[in-house]
PDB file of C-alpha atoms in Angstrom:
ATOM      1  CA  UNK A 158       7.756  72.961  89.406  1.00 75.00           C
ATOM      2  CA  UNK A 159       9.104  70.519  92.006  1.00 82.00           C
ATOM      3  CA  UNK A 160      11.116  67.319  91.123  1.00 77.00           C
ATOM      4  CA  UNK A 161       7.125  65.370  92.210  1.00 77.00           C
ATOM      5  CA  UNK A 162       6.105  67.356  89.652  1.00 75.00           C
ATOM      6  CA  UNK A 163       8.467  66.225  87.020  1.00 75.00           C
ATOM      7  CA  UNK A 164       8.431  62.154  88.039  1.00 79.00           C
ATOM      8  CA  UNK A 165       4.809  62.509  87.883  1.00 80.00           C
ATOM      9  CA  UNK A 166       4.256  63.541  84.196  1.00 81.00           C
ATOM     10  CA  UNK A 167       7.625  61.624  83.281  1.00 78.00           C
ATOM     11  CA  UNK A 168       5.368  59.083  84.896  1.00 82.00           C
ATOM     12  CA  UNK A 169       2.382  59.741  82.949  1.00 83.00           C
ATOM     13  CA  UNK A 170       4.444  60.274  79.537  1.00 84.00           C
ATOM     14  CA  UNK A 171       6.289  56.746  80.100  1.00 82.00           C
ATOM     15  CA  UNK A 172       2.333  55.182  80.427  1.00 81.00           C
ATOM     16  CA  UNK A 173       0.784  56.784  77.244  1.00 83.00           C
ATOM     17  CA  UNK A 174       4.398  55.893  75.282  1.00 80.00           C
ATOM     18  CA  UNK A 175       3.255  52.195  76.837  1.00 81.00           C
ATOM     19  CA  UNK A 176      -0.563  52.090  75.532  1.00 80.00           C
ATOM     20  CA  UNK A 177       0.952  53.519  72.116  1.00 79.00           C
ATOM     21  CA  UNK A 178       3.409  50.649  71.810  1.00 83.00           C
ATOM     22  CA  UNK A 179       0.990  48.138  73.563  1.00 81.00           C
ATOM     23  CA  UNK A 180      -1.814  49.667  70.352  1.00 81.00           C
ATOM     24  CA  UNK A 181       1.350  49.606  67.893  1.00 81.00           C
ATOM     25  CA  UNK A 182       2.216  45.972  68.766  1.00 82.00           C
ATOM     26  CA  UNK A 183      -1.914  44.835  68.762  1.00 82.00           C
ATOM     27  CA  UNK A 184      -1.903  46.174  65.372  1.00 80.00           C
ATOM     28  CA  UNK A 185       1.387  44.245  64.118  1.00 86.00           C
ATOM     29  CA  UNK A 186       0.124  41.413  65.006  1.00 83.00           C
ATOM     30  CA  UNK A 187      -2.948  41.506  63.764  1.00 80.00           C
ATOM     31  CA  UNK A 188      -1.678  42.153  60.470  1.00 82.00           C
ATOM     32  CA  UNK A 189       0.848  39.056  61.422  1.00 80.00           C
ATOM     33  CA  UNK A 190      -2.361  36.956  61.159  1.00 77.00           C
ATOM     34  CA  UNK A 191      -3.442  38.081  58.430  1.00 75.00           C
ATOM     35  CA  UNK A 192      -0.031  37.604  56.409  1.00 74.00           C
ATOM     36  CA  UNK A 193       0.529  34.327  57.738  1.00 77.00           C
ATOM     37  CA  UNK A 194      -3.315  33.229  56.844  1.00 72.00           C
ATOM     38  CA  UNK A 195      -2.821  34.765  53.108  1.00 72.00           C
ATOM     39  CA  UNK A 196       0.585  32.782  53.256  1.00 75.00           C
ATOM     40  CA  UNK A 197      -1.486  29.155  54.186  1.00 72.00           C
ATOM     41  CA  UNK A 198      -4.086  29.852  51.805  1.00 68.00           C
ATOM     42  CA  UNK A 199      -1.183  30.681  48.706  1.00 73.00           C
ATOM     43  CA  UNK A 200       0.568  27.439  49.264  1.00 75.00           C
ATOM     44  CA  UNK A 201      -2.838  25.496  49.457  1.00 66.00           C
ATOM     45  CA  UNK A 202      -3.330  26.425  46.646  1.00 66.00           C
ATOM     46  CA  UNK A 203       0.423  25.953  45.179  1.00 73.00           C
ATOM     47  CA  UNK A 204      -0.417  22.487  46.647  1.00 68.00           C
ATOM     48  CA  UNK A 205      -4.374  22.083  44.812  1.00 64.00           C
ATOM     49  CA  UNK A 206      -2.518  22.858  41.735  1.00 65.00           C
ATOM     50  CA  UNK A 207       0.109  21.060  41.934  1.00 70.00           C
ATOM     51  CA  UNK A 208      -1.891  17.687  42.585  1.00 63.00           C
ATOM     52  CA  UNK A 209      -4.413  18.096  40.023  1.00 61.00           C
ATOM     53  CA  UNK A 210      -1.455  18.276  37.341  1.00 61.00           C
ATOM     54  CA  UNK A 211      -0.413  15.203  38.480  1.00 60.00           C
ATOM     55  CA  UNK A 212      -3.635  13.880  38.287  1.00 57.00           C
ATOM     56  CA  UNK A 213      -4.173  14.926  34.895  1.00 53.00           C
ATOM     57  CA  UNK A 214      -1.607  12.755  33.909  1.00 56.00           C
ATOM     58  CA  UNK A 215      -4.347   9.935  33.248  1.00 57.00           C
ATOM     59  CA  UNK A 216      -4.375   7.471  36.261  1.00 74.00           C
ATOM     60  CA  UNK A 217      -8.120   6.823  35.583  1.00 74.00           C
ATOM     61  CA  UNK A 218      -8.701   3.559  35.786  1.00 75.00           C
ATOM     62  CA  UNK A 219      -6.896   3.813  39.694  1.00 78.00           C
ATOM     63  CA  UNK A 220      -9.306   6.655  40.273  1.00 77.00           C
ATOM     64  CA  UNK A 221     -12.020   4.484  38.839  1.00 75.00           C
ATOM     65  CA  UNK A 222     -11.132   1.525  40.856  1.00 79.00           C
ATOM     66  CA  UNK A 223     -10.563  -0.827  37.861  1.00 80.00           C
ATOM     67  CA  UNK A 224      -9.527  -4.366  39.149  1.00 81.00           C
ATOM     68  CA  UNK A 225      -6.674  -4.496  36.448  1.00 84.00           C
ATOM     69  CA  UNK A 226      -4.374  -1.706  36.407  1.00 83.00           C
ATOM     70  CA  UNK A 227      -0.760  -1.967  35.773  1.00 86.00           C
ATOM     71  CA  UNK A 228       1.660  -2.508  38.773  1.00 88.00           C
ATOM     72  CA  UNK A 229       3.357   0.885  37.825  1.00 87.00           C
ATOM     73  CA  UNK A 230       0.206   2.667  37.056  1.00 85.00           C
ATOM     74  CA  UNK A 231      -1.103   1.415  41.008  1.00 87.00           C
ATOM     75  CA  UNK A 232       2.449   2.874  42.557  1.00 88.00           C
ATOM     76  CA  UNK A 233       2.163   6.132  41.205  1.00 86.00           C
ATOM     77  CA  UNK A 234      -1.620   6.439  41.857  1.00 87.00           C
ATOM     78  CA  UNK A 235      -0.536   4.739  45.568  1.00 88.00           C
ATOM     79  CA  UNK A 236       1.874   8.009  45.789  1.00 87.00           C
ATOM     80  CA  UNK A 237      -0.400  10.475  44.491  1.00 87.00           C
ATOM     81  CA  UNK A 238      -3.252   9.889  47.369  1.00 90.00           C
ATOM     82  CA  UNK A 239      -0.682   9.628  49.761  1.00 90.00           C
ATOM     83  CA  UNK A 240       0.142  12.888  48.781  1.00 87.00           C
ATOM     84  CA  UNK A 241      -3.454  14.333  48.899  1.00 89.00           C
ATOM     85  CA  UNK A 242      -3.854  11.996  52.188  1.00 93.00           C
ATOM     86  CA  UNK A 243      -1.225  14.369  53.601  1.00 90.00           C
ATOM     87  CA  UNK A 244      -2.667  17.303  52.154  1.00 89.00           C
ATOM     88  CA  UNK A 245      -5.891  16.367  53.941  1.00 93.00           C
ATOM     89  CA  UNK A 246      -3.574  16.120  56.983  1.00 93.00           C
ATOM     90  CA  UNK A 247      -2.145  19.544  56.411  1.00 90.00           C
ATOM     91  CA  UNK A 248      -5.512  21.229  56.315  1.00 91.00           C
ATOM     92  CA  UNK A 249      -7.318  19.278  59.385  1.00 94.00           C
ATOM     93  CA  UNK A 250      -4.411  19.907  61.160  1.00 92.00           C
ATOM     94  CA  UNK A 251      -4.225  23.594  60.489  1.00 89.00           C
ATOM     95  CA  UNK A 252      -8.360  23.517  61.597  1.00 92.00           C
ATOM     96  CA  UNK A 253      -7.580  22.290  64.679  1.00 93.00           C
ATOM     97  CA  UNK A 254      -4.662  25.609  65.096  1.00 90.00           C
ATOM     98  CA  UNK A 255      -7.421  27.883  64.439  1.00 89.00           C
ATOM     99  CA  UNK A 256      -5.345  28.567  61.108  1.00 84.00           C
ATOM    100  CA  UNK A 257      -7.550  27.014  58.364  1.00 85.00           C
ATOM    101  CA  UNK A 258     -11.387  28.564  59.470  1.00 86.00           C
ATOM    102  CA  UNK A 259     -14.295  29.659  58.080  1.00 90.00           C
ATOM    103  CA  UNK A 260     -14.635  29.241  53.939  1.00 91.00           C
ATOM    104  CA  UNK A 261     -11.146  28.090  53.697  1.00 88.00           C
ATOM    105  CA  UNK A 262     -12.055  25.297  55.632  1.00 92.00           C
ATOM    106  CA  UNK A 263     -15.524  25.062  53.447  1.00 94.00           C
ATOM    107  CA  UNK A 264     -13.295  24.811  50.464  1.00 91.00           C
ATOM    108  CA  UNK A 265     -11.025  22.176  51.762  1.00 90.00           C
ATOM    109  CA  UNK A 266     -13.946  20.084  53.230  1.00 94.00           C
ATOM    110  CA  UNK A 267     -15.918  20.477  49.921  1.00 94.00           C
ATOM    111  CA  UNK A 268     -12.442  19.047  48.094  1.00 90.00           C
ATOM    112  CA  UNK A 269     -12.254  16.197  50.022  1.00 93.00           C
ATOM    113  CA  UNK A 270     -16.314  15.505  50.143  1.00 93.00           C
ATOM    114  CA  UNK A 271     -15.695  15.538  46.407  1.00 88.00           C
ATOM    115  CA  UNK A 272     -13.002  12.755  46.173  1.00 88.00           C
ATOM    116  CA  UNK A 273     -14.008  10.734  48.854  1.00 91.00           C
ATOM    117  CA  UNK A 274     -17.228   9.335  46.866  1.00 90.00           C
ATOM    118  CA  UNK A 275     -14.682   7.622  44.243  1.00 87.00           C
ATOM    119  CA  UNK A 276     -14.328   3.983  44.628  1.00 88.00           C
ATOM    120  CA  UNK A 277     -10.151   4.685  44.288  1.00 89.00           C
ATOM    121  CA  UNK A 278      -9.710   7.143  46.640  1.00 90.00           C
ATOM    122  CA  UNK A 279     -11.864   5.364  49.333  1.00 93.00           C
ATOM    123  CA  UNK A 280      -9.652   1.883  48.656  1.00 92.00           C
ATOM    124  CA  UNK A 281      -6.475   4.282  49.042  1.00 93.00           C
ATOM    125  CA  UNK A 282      -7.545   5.771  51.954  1.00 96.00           C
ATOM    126  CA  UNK A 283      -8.495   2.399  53.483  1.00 95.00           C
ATOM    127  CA  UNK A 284      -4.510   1.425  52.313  1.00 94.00           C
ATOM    128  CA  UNK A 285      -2.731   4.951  53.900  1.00 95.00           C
ATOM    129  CA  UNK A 286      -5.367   5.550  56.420  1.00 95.00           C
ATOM    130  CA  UNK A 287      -3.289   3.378  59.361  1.00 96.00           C
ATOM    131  CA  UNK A 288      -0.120   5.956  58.962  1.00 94.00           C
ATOM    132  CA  UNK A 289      -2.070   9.078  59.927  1.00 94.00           C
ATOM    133  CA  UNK A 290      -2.995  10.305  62.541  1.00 93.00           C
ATOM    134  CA  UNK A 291      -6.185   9.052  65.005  1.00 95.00           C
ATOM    135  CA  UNK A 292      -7.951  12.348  64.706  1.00 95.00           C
ATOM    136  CA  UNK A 293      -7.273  12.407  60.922  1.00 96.00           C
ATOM    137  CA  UNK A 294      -9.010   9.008  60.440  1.00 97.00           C
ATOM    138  CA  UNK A 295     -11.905   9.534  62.538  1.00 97.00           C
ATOM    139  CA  UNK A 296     -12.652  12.918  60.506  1.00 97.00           C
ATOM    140  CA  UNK A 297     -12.017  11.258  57.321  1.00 97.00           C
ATOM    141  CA  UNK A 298     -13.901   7.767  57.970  1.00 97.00           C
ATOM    142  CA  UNK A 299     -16.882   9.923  59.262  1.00 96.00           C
ATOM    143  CA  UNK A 300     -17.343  11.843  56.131  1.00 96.00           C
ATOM    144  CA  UNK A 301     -17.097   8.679  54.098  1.00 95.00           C
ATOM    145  CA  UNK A 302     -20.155   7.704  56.817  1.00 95.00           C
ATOM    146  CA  UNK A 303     -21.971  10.321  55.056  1.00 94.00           C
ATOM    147  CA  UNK A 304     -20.633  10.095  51.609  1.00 89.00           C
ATOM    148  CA  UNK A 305     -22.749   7.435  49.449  1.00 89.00           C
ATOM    149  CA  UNK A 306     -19.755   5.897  47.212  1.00 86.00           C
ATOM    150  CA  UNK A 307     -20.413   6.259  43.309  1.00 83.00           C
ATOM    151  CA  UNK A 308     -19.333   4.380  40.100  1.00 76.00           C
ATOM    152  CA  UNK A 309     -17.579   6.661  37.561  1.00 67.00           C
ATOM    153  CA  UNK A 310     -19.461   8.500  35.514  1.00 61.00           C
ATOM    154  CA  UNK A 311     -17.001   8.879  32.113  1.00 61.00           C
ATOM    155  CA  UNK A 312     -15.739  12.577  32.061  1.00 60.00           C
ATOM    156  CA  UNK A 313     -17.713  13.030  28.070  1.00 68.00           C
ATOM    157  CA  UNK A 314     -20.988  11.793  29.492  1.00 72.00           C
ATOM    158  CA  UNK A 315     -20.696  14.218  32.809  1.00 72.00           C
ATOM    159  CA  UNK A 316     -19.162  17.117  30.280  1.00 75.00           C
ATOM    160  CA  UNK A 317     -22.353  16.525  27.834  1.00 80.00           C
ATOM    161  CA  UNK A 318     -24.488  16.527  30.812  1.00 82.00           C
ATOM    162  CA  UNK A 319     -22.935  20.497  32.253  1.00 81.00           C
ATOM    163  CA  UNK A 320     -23.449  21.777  28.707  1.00 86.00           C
ATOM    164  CA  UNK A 321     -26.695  20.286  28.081  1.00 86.00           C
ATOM    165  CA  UNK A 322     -27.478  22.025  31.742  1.00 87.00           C
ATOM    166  CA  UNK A 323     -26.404  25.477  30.710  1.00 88.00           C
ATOM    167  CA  UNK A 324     -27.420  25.392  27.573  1.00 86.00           C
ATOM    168  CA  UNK A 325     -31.020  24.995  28.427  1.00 87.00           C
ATOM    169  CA  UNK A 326     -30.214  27.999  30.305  1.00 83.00           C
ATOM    170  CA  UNK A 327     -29.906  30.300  28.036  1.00 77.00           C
ATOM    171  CA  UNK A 328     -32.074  32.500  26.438  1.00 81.00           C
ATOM    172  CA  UNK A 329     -33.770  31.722  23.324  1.00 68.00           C
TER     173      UNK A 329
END
């Protein structure tokens, strides 16, 4: 075996010990991806949790849009859609990354469809909406566009109306 020989399967050994590491390093970071898209999704959620424990702490007449809420009551509901408002942020921005797709982003846009009918968080929005961003407001102001706003329905009367729904439902 001459020393061509030996440089040309050294040669050949140093490509296939490239394609494995170039195959390794595909794989690493496709599971990468996937780790850090778990992680986003996990602290959404943290975040959805989070929020709706604050909310439960019975701001509903701010939700409501009741003309005659207390000063304190307004601040702390002001704060709490900021918060969400940022939230909102979070997520659109993350859709624009290419981080937040396909039913994550369903979920998020359904959350914010949901909210946005409610006469409080549409005069919050219209309060916070100049501190975000241009692309933010344009997505946001475009699903209110589409988004008939509501009156409250009272939480018994929409609760009667669900069991009412599955009850005639069930079997006999």
């Amino acid at each position: 075996m001459t020393l061509a020989d030996l440089s040309s399967i050294a040669s050949m050994i140093s490509g296939l010990a490239v394609l494995v590491s170039l195959v390794y390093l595909g794989l690493q970071t496709r599971q990468n991806i996937r780790h850090t898209r778990g992680l986003i999704q996990r602290g959404r959620a943290d975040l959805t949790v989070e929020n709706t424990r604050s909310w439960a702490d019975g701001l509903m007449a701010c939700v409501a849009g009741a003309p005659d809420v207390t000063e304190k009551d307004l601040m702390r509901f002001s704060l709490m859609t900021r918060a969400a408002f940022l939230y909102w942020e979070d997520g659109y921005l993350q859709n624009r990354q290419g981080l937040l797709t396909g039913e994550a982003f369903e979920s998020f846009e359904a959350q914010i469809r949901a909210n946005l009918p409610v006469p409080g968080i549409r005069a919050a929005w219209n309060l916070h909406r100049r501190s975000f961003s241009s692309g933010l407001q344009k997505y946001i102001d475009g699903i209110i566009a589409q988004t008939p706003a509501v009156s409250m329905v009272s939480r018994s009367d929409a609760w009667k109306a669900a069991v009412a729904e599955v009850n005639s439902a069930a079997p006999a």
